[in-house]
Amino acid sequence: MTRGCFVTGTDTGVGKTVVAAALAICLRQRGLNVGVMKPVETGVGERGSTLSDAEYLRAAGGAVDPVDAIGPYRLAAPLAPLAAARQAGTVIEMDRILTAYERLAAGHTLMVVEGIGGVLVPIGHHFNVRDLIARLGLPTVVVGRATLGGVNHALLTVEALRQRRIAILGIVLNHAAIPSEPSWKRPDAIDTRQGDSTVELVKELSGVPVLGPLRHEPMLAQARDAGLGKVAAEDAVRTLADLIMKGVP
Ligand SMILES: Nc1ncnc2c1ncn2[C@@H]1O[C@H](COP(=O)(O)OP(=O)(O)OP(=O)(O)O)[C@@H](O)[C@H]1O
Ligand SMILES: [Mg+2]
């Protein structure tokens, strides 16, 4: 059975792609044959020259597999998958995702799969991200925000995964870019207190390993490869890579 992890998040824009790409790089540096996947992506082509998540992960994974294999459903509308599929007049099928996953997994020792949005995001008529994780049988890495509001989102996500007995390797709290603040502002004393207390409370209450917080890495916005290299070398990512290599306890 192929090992690996499903990188989910507490929300959209929390840093799933950055964490998944950094994990792929870190695991490849350890000599492992890593495959990457973004089963469903929306808003493809909407972001001008920015790489889609599938392309971003493909580059981090060594650009081995074709982008259509890494991303079997790449939809244009920047909406939740169920809505984007409806707009495109299509239906996202679980079986097509599972077949694409099996094909990729057959060529790799470890798979790093990025989810979409959070765990209850609807994908097809009768399934959501959590159902997909359960079918893939991969343990999860949960990416959350190391900011005020991060405690509730992290604990809700853990509860939703536990309800379905889905393994959680760890939560990584991240200082992702803030969309309303395109240029990074140095955190003030209140931001720092809020971030620290979020991390402390998630550690105290979640019952799973809590890694990070991942530092905000300004280089990511300027030179992707150099920025990802720095994130891949962070303790949080290295510890997650150890946990992925060990597999579910
Ligand atoms: N630690 C970090 N330092 C600096 N920028 C970051 C960090 N983590 C994420 N970002 C930036 O924040 C933005 C959102 O991150 P990312 O695309 O990884 O989120 P996501 O959860 O994958 O979003 P989506 O739901 O769209 O897939 C990106 O511009 C990314 O480069
Ligand atoms: Mg992403």
PDB file of C-alpha atoms and ligand atoms in Angstrom:
ATOM      1  CA  MET A   1       0.000   0.000   0.000  1.00  0.00           C
ATOM      2  CA  THR A   2       1.330   3.442  -0.885  1.00  0.00           C
ATOM      3  CA  ARG A   3       2.022   5.635   2.094  1.00  0.00           C
ATOM      4  CA  GLY A   4       1.865   9.384   2.332  1.00  0.00           C
ATOM      5  CA  CYS A   5      -0.475  12.040   3.569  1.00  0.00           C
ATOM      6  CA  PHE A   6      -3.457  14.158   2.651  1.00  0.00           C
ATOM      7  CA  VAL A   7      -2.757  17.825   3.372  1.00  0.00           C
ATOM      8  CA  THR A   8      -6.020  19.413   4.385  1.00  0.00           C
ATOM      9  CA  GLY A   9      -6.675  22.786   5.939  1.00  0.00           C
ATOM     10  CA  THR A  10      -8.931  24.704   8.243  1.00  0.00           C
ATOM     11  CA  ASP A  11      -9.854  26.982   5.333  1.00  0.00           C
ATOM     12  CA  THR A  12      -8.827  28.140   1.908  1.00  0.00           C
ATOM     13  CA  GLY A  13      -5.633  30.191   1.656  1.00  0.00           C
ATOM     14  CA  VAL A  14      -4.076  28.824   4.865  1.00  0.00           C
ATOM     15  CA  GLY A  15      -0.956  27.415   3.202  1.00  0.00           C
ATOM     16  CA  LYS A  16      -1.868  23.870   2.112  1.00  0.00           C
ATOM     17  CA  THR A  17      -0.014  24.167  -1.194  1.00  0.00           C
ATOM     18  CA  VAL A  18       3.067  25.647   0.459  1.00  0.00           C
ATOM     19  CA  VAL A  19       3.126  22.931   3.135  1.00  0.00           C
ATOM     20  CA  ALA A  20       2.435  20.111   0.635  1.00  0.00           C
ATOM     21  CA  ALA A  21       5.140  21.396  -1.735  1.00  0.00           C
ATOM     22  CA  ALA A  22       7.646  21.847   1.107  1.00  0.00           C
ATOM     23  CA  LEU A  23       6.891  18.315   2.345  1.00  0.00           C
ATOM     24  CA  ALA A  24       7.415  16.906  -1.160  1.00  0.00           C
ATOM     25  CA  ILE A  25      10.771  18.692  -1.374  1.00  0.00           C
ATOM     26  CA  CYS A  26      11.845  17.584   2.096  1.00  0.00           C
ATOM     27  CA  LEU A  27      10.892  13.938   1.427  1.00  0.00           C
ATOM     28  CA  ARG A  28      12.640  13.977  -1.970  1.00  0.00           C
ATOM     29  CA  GLN A  29      15.771  15.325  -0.280  1.00  0.00           C
ATOM     30  CA  ARG A  30      15.673  12.150   1.834  1.00  0.00           C
ATOM     31  CA  GLY A  31      15.861  10.085  -1.340  1.00  0.00           C
ATOM     32  CA  LEU A  32      12.201   9.085  -1.456  1.00  0.00           C
ATOM     33  CA  ASN A  33      10.196   8.780  -4.664  1.00  0.00           C
ATOM     34  CA  VAL A  34       7.351  11.208  -3.920  1.00  0.00           C
ATOM     35  CA  GLY A  35       4.227  11.709  -6.005  1.00  0.00           C
ATOM     36  CA  VAL A  36       1.958  14.728  -5.652  1.00  0.00           C
ATOM     37  CA  MET A  37      -1.713  15.231  -6.391  1.00  0.00           C
ATOM     38  CA  LYS A  38      -4.346  17.974  -6.307  1.00  0.00           C
ATOM     39  CA  PRO A  39      -7.495  15.968  -7.070  1.00  0.00           C
ATOM     40  CA  VAL A  40      -9.787  18.962  -7.539  1.00  0.00           C
ATOM     41  CA  GLU A  41      -8.820  22.567  -8.166  1.00  0.00           C
ATOM     42  CA  THR A  42     -11.011  25.556  -8.994  1.00  0.00           C
ATOM     43  CA  GLY A  43     -10.209  29.042 -10.245  1.00  0.00           C
ATOM     44  CA  VAL A  44      -7.657  27.600 -12.681  1.00  0.00           C
ATOM     45  CA  GLY A  45      -6.580  30.251 -15.129  1.00  0.00           C
ATOM     46  CA  GLU A  46      -8.225  32.983 -13.055  1.00  0.00           C
ATOM     47  CA  ARG A  47      -5.014  34.041 -11.391  1.00  0.00           C
ATOM     48  CA  GLY A  48      -3.186  35.422 -14.400  1.00  0.00           C
ATOM     49  CA  SER A  49       0.366  34.176 -14.574  1.00  0.00           C
ATOM     50  CA  THR A  50       0.310  32.530 -11.113  1.00  0.00           C
ATOM     51  CA  LEU A  51       0.865  28.778 -11.227  1.00  0.00           C
ATOM     52  CA  SER A  52      -2.112  26.597 -10.432  1.00  0.00           C
ATOM     53  CA  ASP A  53      -1.741  24.397  -7.329  1.00  0.00           C
ATOM     54  CA  ALA A  54      -1.292  21.328  -9.552  1.00  0.00           C
ATOM     55  CA  GLU A  55       1.553  23.048 -11.433  1.00  0.00           C
ATOM     56  CA  TYR A  56       3.107  24.320  -8.201  1.00  0.00           C
ATOM     57  CA  LEU A  57       3.055  20.849  -6.656  1.00  0.00           C
ATOM     58  CA  ARG A  58       4.283  19.286  -9.885  1.00  0.00           C
ATOM     59  CA  ALA A  59       7.379  21.504  -9.820  1.00  0.00           C
ATOM     60  CA  ALA A  60       8.024  20.672  -6.147  1.00  0.00           C
ATOM     61  CA  GLY A  61       7.535  16.966  -6.869  1.00  0.00           C
ATOM     62  CA  GLY A  62      10.222  16.982  -9.569  1.00  0.00           C
ATOM     63  CA  ALA A  63       7.848  17.426 -12.532  1.00  0.00           C
ATOM     64  CA  VAL A  64       7.595  13.681 -13.139  1.00  0.00           C
ATOM     65  CA  ASP A  65       3.894  13.222 -13.889  1.00  0.00           C
ATOM     66  CA  PRO A  66       1.771  15.205 -16.368  1.00  0.00           C
ATOM     67  CA  VAL A  67      -0.266  18.020 -14.886  1.00  0.00           C
ATOM     68  CA  ASP A  68      -3.547  16.383 -15.956  1.00  0.00           C
ATOM     69  CA  ALA A  69      -2.623  13.287 -13.950  1.00  0.00           C
ATOM     70  CA  ILE A  70      -1.749  15.366 -10.878  1.00  0.00           C
ATOM     71  CA  GLY A  71      -4.947  17.401 -11.254  1.00  0.00           C
ATOM     72  CA  PRO A  72      -7.731  15.305 -12.821  1.00  0.00           C
ATOM     73  CA  TYR A  73     -10.342  18.016 -12.193  1.00  0.00           C
ATOM     74  CA  ARG A  74      -9.154  21.550 -12.932  1.00  0.00           C
ATOM     75  CA  LEU A  75     -12.111  23.893 -13.137  1.00  0.00           C
ATOM     76  CA  ALA A  76     -12.204  27.529 -14.205  1.00  0.00           C
ATOM     77  CA  ALA A  77     -14.752  29.093 -11.863  1.00  0.00           C
ATOM     78  CA  PRO A  78     -13.200  30.342  -8.593  1.00  0.00           C
ATOM     79  CA  LEU A  79     -15.935  28.663  -6.536  1.00  0.00           C
ATOM     80  CA  ALA A  80     -16.311  25.700  -4.194  1.00  0.00           C
ATOM     81  CA  PRO A  81     -15.847  22.510  -6.265  1.00  0.00           C
ATOM     82  CA  LEU A  82     -19.516  21.499  -6.343  1.00  0.00           C
ATOM     83  CA  ALA A  83     -20.507  24.973  -7.565  1.00  0.00           C
ATOM     84  CA  ALA A  84     -17.612  25.221 -10.041  1.00  0.00           C
ATOM     85  CA  ALA A  85     -18.496  21.812 -11.485  1.00  0.00           C
ATOM     86  CA  ARG A  86     -22.150  22.800 -11.832  1.00  0.00           C
ATOM     87  CA  GLN A  87     -21.113  25.960 -13.642  1.00  0.00           C
ATOM     88  CA  ALA A  88     -18.985  23.899 -16.024  1.00  0.00           C
ATOM     89  CA  GLY A  89     -21.901  21.503 -16.603  1.00  0.00           C
ATOM     90  CA  THR A  90     -19.950  18.583 -15.178  1.00  0.00           C
ATOM     91  CA  VAL A  91     -20.079  16.280 -12.158  1.00  0.00           C
ATOM     92  CA  ILE A  92     -16.984  15.407 -10.129  1.00  0.00           C
ATOM     93  CA  GLU A  93     -16.832  11.635  -9.727  1.00  0.00           C
ATOM     94  CA  MET A  94     -15.143  10.015  -6.734  1.00  0.00           C
ATOM     95  CA  ASP A  95     -14.197   6.989  -8.861  1.00  0.00           C
ATOM     96  CA  ARG A  96     -12.316   9.104 -11.391  1.00  0.00           C
ATOM     97  CA  ILE A  97     -10.286  10.680  -8.570  1.00  0.00           C
ATOM     98  CA  LEU A  98      -9.543   7.280  -7.018  1.00  0.00           C
ATOM     99  CA  THR A  99      -8.456   5.842 -10.371  1.00  0.00           C
ATOM    100  CA  ALA A 100      -6.181   8.838 -10.998  1.00  0.00           C
ATOM    101  CA  TYR A 101      -4.733   8.437  -7.498  1.00  0.00           C
ATOM    102  CA  GLU A 102      -4.068   4.711  -7.944  1.00  0.00           C
ATOM    103  CA  ARG A 103      -2.286   5.391 -11.242  1.00  0.00           C
ATOM    104  CA  LEU A 104      -0.029   7.996  -9.654  1.00  0.00           C
ATOM    105  CA  ALA A 105       0.544   5.996  -6.486  1.00  0.00           C
ATOM    106  CA  ALA A 106       1.659   2.982  -8.545  1.00  0.00           C
ATOM    107  CA  GLY A 107       4.691   4.970  -9.672  1.00  0.00           C
ATOM    108  CA  HIS A 108       5.729   6.368  -6.285  1.00  0.00           C
ATOM    109  CA  THR A 109       6.660   5.225  -2.790  1.00  0.00           C
ATOM    110  CA  LEU A 110       4.921   8.093  -1.029  1.00  0.00           C
ATOM    111  CA  MET A 111       2.057  10.365  -2.072  1.00  0.00           C
ATOM    112  CA  VAL A 112       1.420  13.928  -0.894  1.00  0.00           C
ATOM    113  CA  VAL A 113      -2.143  14.910  -1.803  1.00  0.00           C
ATOM    114  CA  GLU A 114      -3.467  18.442  -1.336  1.00  0.00           C
ATOM    115  CA  GLY A 115      -7.126  18.860  -0.478  1.00  0.00           C
ATOM    116  CA  ILE A 116      -9.367  21.740  -1.371  1.00  0.00           C
ATOM    117  CA  GLY A 117     -10.572  24.267   1.187  1.00  0.00           C
ATOM    118  CA  GLY A 118     -11.536  22.553   4.453  1.00  0.00           C
ATOM    119  CA  VAL A 119     -12.804  19.074   5.303  1.00  0.00           C
ATOM    120  CA  LEU A 120     -16.551  19.616   4.779  1.00  0.00           C
ATOM    121  CA  VAL A 121     -16.225  21.308   1.407  1.00  0.00           C
ATOM    122  CA  PRO A 122     -18.667  19.612  -0.986  1.00  0.00           C
ATOM    123  CA  ILE A 123     -17.100  18.071  -4.093  1.00  0.00           C
ATOM    124  CA  GLY A 124     -19.673  15.852  -5.806  1.00  0.00           C
ATOM    125  CA  HIS A 125     -23.371  15.165  -5.365  1.00  0.00           C
ATOM    126  CA  HIS A 126     -22.918  12.987  -2.328  1.00  0.00           C
ATOM    127  CA  PHE A 127     -19.379  13.481  -1.128  1.00  0.00           C
ATOM    128  CA  ASN A 128     -17.120  16.070   0.406  1.00  0.00           C
ATOM    129  CA  VAL A 129     -13.396  16.392   1.139  1.00  0.00           C
ATOM    130  CA  ARG A 130     -13.691  14.266   4.286  1.00  0.00           C
ATOM    131  CA  ASP A 131     -15.344  11.435   2.340  1.00  0.00           C
ATOM    132  CA  LEU A 132     -12.523  11.597  -0.194  1.00  0.00           C
ATOM    133  CA  ILE A 133      -9.871  11.405   2.549  1.00  0.00           C
ATOM    134  CA  ALA A 134     -11.624   8.368   4.024  1.00  0.00           C
ATOM    135  CA  ARG A 135     -11.689   6.601   0.638  1.00  0.00           C
ATOM    136  CA  LEU A 136      -8.035   7.372  -0.088  1.00  0.00           C
ATOM    137  CA  GLY A 137      -7.146   5.964   3.335  1.00  0.00           C
ATOM    138  CA  LEU A 138      -4.345   8.465   3.877  1.00  0.00           C
ATOM    139  CA  PRO A 139      -3.506  10.046   7.233  1.00  0.00           C
ATOM    140  CA  THR A 140      -3.963  13.805   7.312  1.00  0.00           C
ATOM    141  CA  VAL A 141      -1.825  16.842   7.960  1.00  0.00           C
ATOM    142  CA  VAL A 142      -4.009  19.808   8.938  1.00  0.00           C
ATOM    143  CA  VAL A 143      -2.777  23.289   8.035  1.00  0.00           C
ATOM    144  CA  GLY A 144      -4.274  26.102  10.093  1.00  0.00           C
ATOM    145  CA  ARG A 145      -3.749  29.765  10.797  1.00  0.00           C
ATOM    146  CA  ALA A 146      -1.552  30.865  13.686  1.00  0.00           C
ATOM    147  CA  THR A 147      -3.788  33.869  14.274  1.00  0.00           C
ATOM    148  CA  LEU A 148      -6.837  34.828  16.300  1.00  0.00           C
ATOM    149  CA  GLY A 149      -9.663  32.508  15.176  1.00  0.00           C
ATOM    150  CA  GLY A 150      -7.211  29.704  14.554  1.00  0.00           C
ATOM    151  CA  VAL A 151      -8.177  27.767  17.693  1.00  0.00           C
ATOM    152  CA  ASN A 152     -11.818  27.283  16.728  1.00  0.00           C
ATOM    153  CA  HIS A 153     -10.991  26.337  13.141  1.00  0.00           C
ATOM    154  CA  ALA A 154      -8.307  23.857  14.179  1.00  0.00           C
ATOM    155  CA  LEU A 155     -10.468  22.184  16.834  1.00  0.00           C
ATOM    156  CA  LEU A 156     -13.488  21.939  14.514  1.00  0.00           C
ATOM    157  CA  THR A 157     -11.333  20.289  11.873  1.00  0.00           C
ATOM    158  CA  VAL A 158      -9.862  17.796  14.342  1.00  0.00           C
ATOM    159  CA  GLU A 159     -13.343  16.937  15.608  1.00  0.00           C
ATOM    160  CA  ALA A 160     -14.679  16.438  12.080  1.00  0.00           C
ATOM    161  CA  LEU A 161     -11.799  14.093  11.197  1.00  0.00           C
ATOM    162  CA  ARG A 162     -12.082  12.151  14.476  1.00  0.00           C
ATOM    163  CA  GLN A 163     -15.791  11.594  13.895  1.00  0.00           C
ATOM    164  CA  ARG A 164     -14.812   9.495  10.896  1.00  0.00           C
ATOM    165  CA  ARG A 165     -11.756   7.947  12.578  1.00  0.00           C
ATOM    166  CA  ILE A 166      -9.416   9.592  10.076  1.00  0.00           C
ATOM    167  CA  ALA A 167      -5.831   9.629  11.357  1.00  0.00           C
ATOM    168  CA  ILE A 168      -4.235  13.017  11.999  1.00  0.00           C
ATOM    169  CA  LEU A 169      -0.435  13.041  11.835  1.00  0.00           C
ATOM    170  CA  GLY A 170      -0.287  16.627  13.011  1.00  0.00           C
ATOM    171  CA  ILE A 171      -1.504  20.185  12.762  1.00  0.00           C
ATOM    172  CA  VAL A 172       0.858  22.763  11.358  1.00  0.00           C
ATOM    173  CA  LEU A 173       0.010  26.349  12.205  1.00  0.00           C
ATOM    174  CA  ASN A 174       1.141  28.818   9.608  1.00  0.00           C
ATOM    175  CA  HIS A 175       1.623  32.516   9.067  1.00  0.00           C
ATOM    176  CA  ALA A 176       0.335  32.531   5.479  1.00  0.00           C
ATOM    177  CA  ALA A 177      -0.034  35.662   3.396  1.00  0.00           C
ATOM    178  CA  ILE A 178      -3.018  37.786   4.305  1.00  0.00           C
ATOM    179  CA  PRO A 179      -4.955  38.451   1.055  1.00  0.00           C
ATOM    180  CA  SER A 180      -6.021  41.932   2.190  1.00  0.00           C
ATOM    181  CA  GLU A 181      -2.409  42.785   2.960  1.00  0.00           C
ATOM    182  CA  PRO A 182      -0.397  41.879  -0.118  1.00  0.00           C
ATOM    183  CA  SER A 183       2.810  43.215   1.373  1.00  0.00           C
ATOM    184  CA  TRP A 184       3.773  41.603   4.647  1.00  0.00           C
ATOM    185  CA  LYS A 185       3.555  43.897   7.614  1.00  0.00           C
ATOM    186  CA  ARG A 186       5.775  43.179  10.587  1.00  0.00           C
ATOM    187  CA  PRO A 187       3.504  41.710  13.288  1.00  0.00           C
ATOM    188  CA  ASP A 188       2.808  44.123  16.142  1.00  0.00           C
ATOM    189  CA  ALA A 189       2.676  43.122  19.821  1.00  0.00           C
ATOM    190  CA  ILE A 190      -1.012  42.174  19.676  1.00  0.00           C
ATOM    191  CA  ASP A 191      -0.546  40.019  16.538  1.00  0.00           C
ATOM    192  CA  THR A 192       2.306  38.227  18.283  1.00  0.00           C
ATOM    193  CA  ARG A 193       0.310  37.636  21.466  1.00  0.00           C
ATOM    194  CA  GLN A 194      -2.654  36.350  19.450  1.00  0.00           C
ATOM    195  CA  GLY A 195      -0.435  34.051  17.400  1.00  0.00           C
ATOM    196  CA  ASP A 196       1.372  32.669  20.456  1.00  0.00           C
ATOM    197  CA  SER A 197      -1.819  32.054  22.387  1.00  0.00           C
ATOM    198  CA  THR A 198      -3.436  30.318  19.382  1.00  0.00           C
ATOM    199  CA  VAL A 199      -0.499  27.921  19.159  1.00  0.00           C
ATOM    200  CA  GLU A 200      -0.517  27.294  22.938  1.00  0.00           C
ATOM    201  CA  LEU A 201      -4.255  26.572  23.047  1.00  0.00           C
ATOM    202  CA  VAL A 202      -4.246  24.280  20.002  1.00  0.00           C
ATOM    203  CA  LYS A 203      -1.349  22.381  21.626  1.00  0.00           C
ATOM    204  CA  GLU A 204      -3.257  22.113  24.891  1.00  0.00           C
ATOM    205  CA  LEU A 205      -6.640  21.137  23.472  1.00  0.00           C
ATOM    206  CA  SER A 206      -6.303  19.317  20.142  1.00  0.00           C
ATOM    207  CA  GLY A 207      -4.771  16.063  21.387  1.00  0.00           C
ATOM    208  CA  VAL A 208      -2.598  15.720  18.269  1.00  0.00           C
ATOM    209  CA  PRO A 209       0.983  16.854  17.536  1.00  0.00           C
ATOM    210  CA  VAL A 210       1.067  20.589  16.803  1.00  0.00           C
ATOM    211  CA  LEU A 211       3.973  21.805  14.697  1.00  0.00           C
ATOM    212  CA  GLY A 212       5.166  25.289  14.016  1.00  0.00           C
ATOM    213  CA  PRO A 213       4.154  27.991  13.771  1.00  0.00           C
ATOM    214  CA  LEU A 214       5.727  28.186  10.335  1.00  0.00           C
ATOM    215  CA  ARG A 215       7.329  31.578   9.990  1.00  0.00           C
ATOM    216  CA  HIS A 216       6.077  33.968   7.373  1.00  0.00           C
ATOM    217  CA  GLU A 217       8.582  33.531   4.525  1.00  0.00           C
ATOM    218  CA  PRO A 218       8.608  36.671   2.341  1.00  0.00           C
ATOM    219  CA  MET A 219      10.873  34.936  -0.195  1.00  0.00           C
ATOM    220  CA  LEU A 220       7.903  32.753  -1.260  1.00  0.00           C
ATOM    221  CA  ALA A 221       6.364  35.734  -3.034  1.00  0.00           C
ATOM    222  CA  GLN A 222       9.630  36.717  -4.751  1.00  0.00           C
ATOM    223  CA  ALA A 223      11.519  33.555  -5.668  1.00  0.00           C
ATOM    224  CA  ARG A 224       9.332  30.479  -5.300  1.00  0.00           C
ATOM    225  CA  ASP A 225      12.025  27.803  -5.340  1.00  0.00           C
ATOM    226  CA  ALA A 226      14.275  29.605  -2.868  1.00  0.00           C
ATOM    227  CA  GLY A 227      11.292  30.347  -0.603  1.00  0.00           C
ATOM    228  CA  LEU A 228      10.057  26.749  -0.701  1.00  0.00           C
ATOM    229  CA  GLY A 229      13.577  25.533   0.028  1.00  0.00           C
ATOM    230  CA  LYS A 230      13.566  27.608   3.207  1.00  0.00           C
ATOM    231  CA  VAL A 231      10.129  26.353   4.270  1.00  0.00           C
ATOM    232  CA  ALA A 232      11.211  22.751   3.532  1.00  0.00           C
ATOM    233  CA  ALA A 233      14.146  23.204   5.924  1.00  0.00           C
ATOM    234  CA  GLU A 234      11.953  24.404   8.816  1.00  0.00           C
ATOM    235  CA  ASP A 235      11.725  22.131  11.868  1.00  0.00           C
ATOM    236  CA  ALA A 236       7.932  21.844  11.533  1.00  0.00           C
ATOM    237  CA  VAL A 237       8.182  20.459   7.991  1.00  0.00           C
ATOM    238  CA  ARG A 238      11.044  18.107   8.873  1.00  0.00           C
ATOM    239  CA  THR A 239       9.096  16.742  11.833  1.00  0.00           C
ATOM    240  CA  LEU A 240       6.034  16.238   9.629  1.00  0.00           C
ATOM    241  CA  ALA A 241       8.206  14.413   7.105  1.00  0.00           C
ATOM    242  CA  ASP A 242       9.389  12.109   9.933  1.00  0.00           C
ATOM    243  CA  LEU A 243       5.775  11.442  10.909  1.00  0.00           C
ATOM    244  CA  ILE A 244       4.788  10.706   7.289  1.00  0.00           C
ATOM    245  CA  MET A 245       7.692   8.289   6.898  1.00  0.00           C
ATOM    246  CA  LYS A 246       6.657   6.465  10.082  1.00  0.00           C
ATOM    247  CA  GLY A 247       3.010   6.311   8.945  1.00  0.00           C
ATOM    248  CA  VAL A 248      -0.054   5.903  11.114  1.00  0.00           C
ATOM    249  CA  PRO A 249       0.871   4.832  14.667  1.00  0.00           C
TER     250      PRO A 249
HETATM  251  N1  LIG B   1       4.664  30.647   5.661  1.00  0.00           N
HETATM  252  C1  LIG B   1       4.331  31.465   4.649  1.00  0.00           C
HETATM  253  N2  LIG B   1       5.035  32.605   4.425  1.00  0.00           N
HETATM  254  C2  LIG B   1       4.696  33.441   3.428  1.00  0.00           C
HETATM  255  N3  LIG B   1       3.691  33.246   2.589  1.00  0.00           N
HETATM  256  C3  LIG B   1       2.964  32.139   2.735  1.00  0.00           C
HETATM  257  C4  LIG B   1       3.240  31.192   3.773  1.00  0.00           C
HETATM  258  N4  LIG B   1       2.353  30.184   3.673  1.00  0.00           N
HETATM  259  C5  LIG B   1       1.566  30.483   2.627  1.00  0.00           C
HETATM  260  N5  LIG B   1       1.930  31.645   2.070  1.00  0.00           N
HETATM  261  C6  LIG B   1       1.292  32.323   0.923  1.00  0.00           C
HETATM  262  O1  LIG B   1      -0.093  32.471   1.256  1.00  0.00           O
HETATM  263  C7  LIG B   1      -0.907  32.253   0.107  1.00  0.00           C
HETATM  264  C8  LIG B   1      -1.840  31.094   0.379  1.00  0.00           C
HETATM  265  O2  LIG B   1      -1.071  29.908   0.547  1.00  0.00           O
HETATM  266  P1  LIG B   1      -1.455  28.569  -0.209  1.00  0.00           P
HETATM  267  O3  LIG B   1      -1.711  28.838  -1.657  1.00  0.00           O
HETATM  268  O4  LIG B   1      -0.425  27.551   0.130  1.00  0.00           O
HETATM  269  O5  LIG B   1      -2.839  28.266   0.535  1.00  0.00           O
HETATM  270  P2  LIG B   1      -3.854  27.069   0.236  1.00  0.00           P
HETATM  271  O6  LIG B   1      -4.409  26.651   1.545  1.00  0.00           O
HETATM  272  O7  LIG B   1      -3.182  26.058  -0.590  1.00  0.00           O
HETATM  273  O8  LIG B   1      -4.966  27.820  -0.617  1.00  0.00           O
HETATM  274  P3  LIG B   1      -6.093  27.121  -1.560  1.00  0.00           P
HETATM  275  O9  LIG B   1      -7.259  26.881  -0.657  1.00  0.00           O
HETATM  276  O10 LIG B   1      -6.359  28.181  -2.589  1.00  0.00           O
HETATM  277  O11 LIG B   1      -5.538  25.876  -2.137  1.00  0.00           O
HETATM  278  C9  LIG B   1       0.068  32.018  -1.062  1.00  0.00           C
HETATM  279  O12 LIG B   1       0.312  33.233  -1.702  1.00  0.00           O
HETATM  280  C10 LIG B   1       1.347  31.519  -0.358  1.00  0.00           C
HETATM  281  O13 LIG B   1       2.517  31.760  -1.096  1.00  0.00           O
HETATM  282 MG    MG B   2      -3.676  25.367  -2.484  1.00  0.00          MG
END
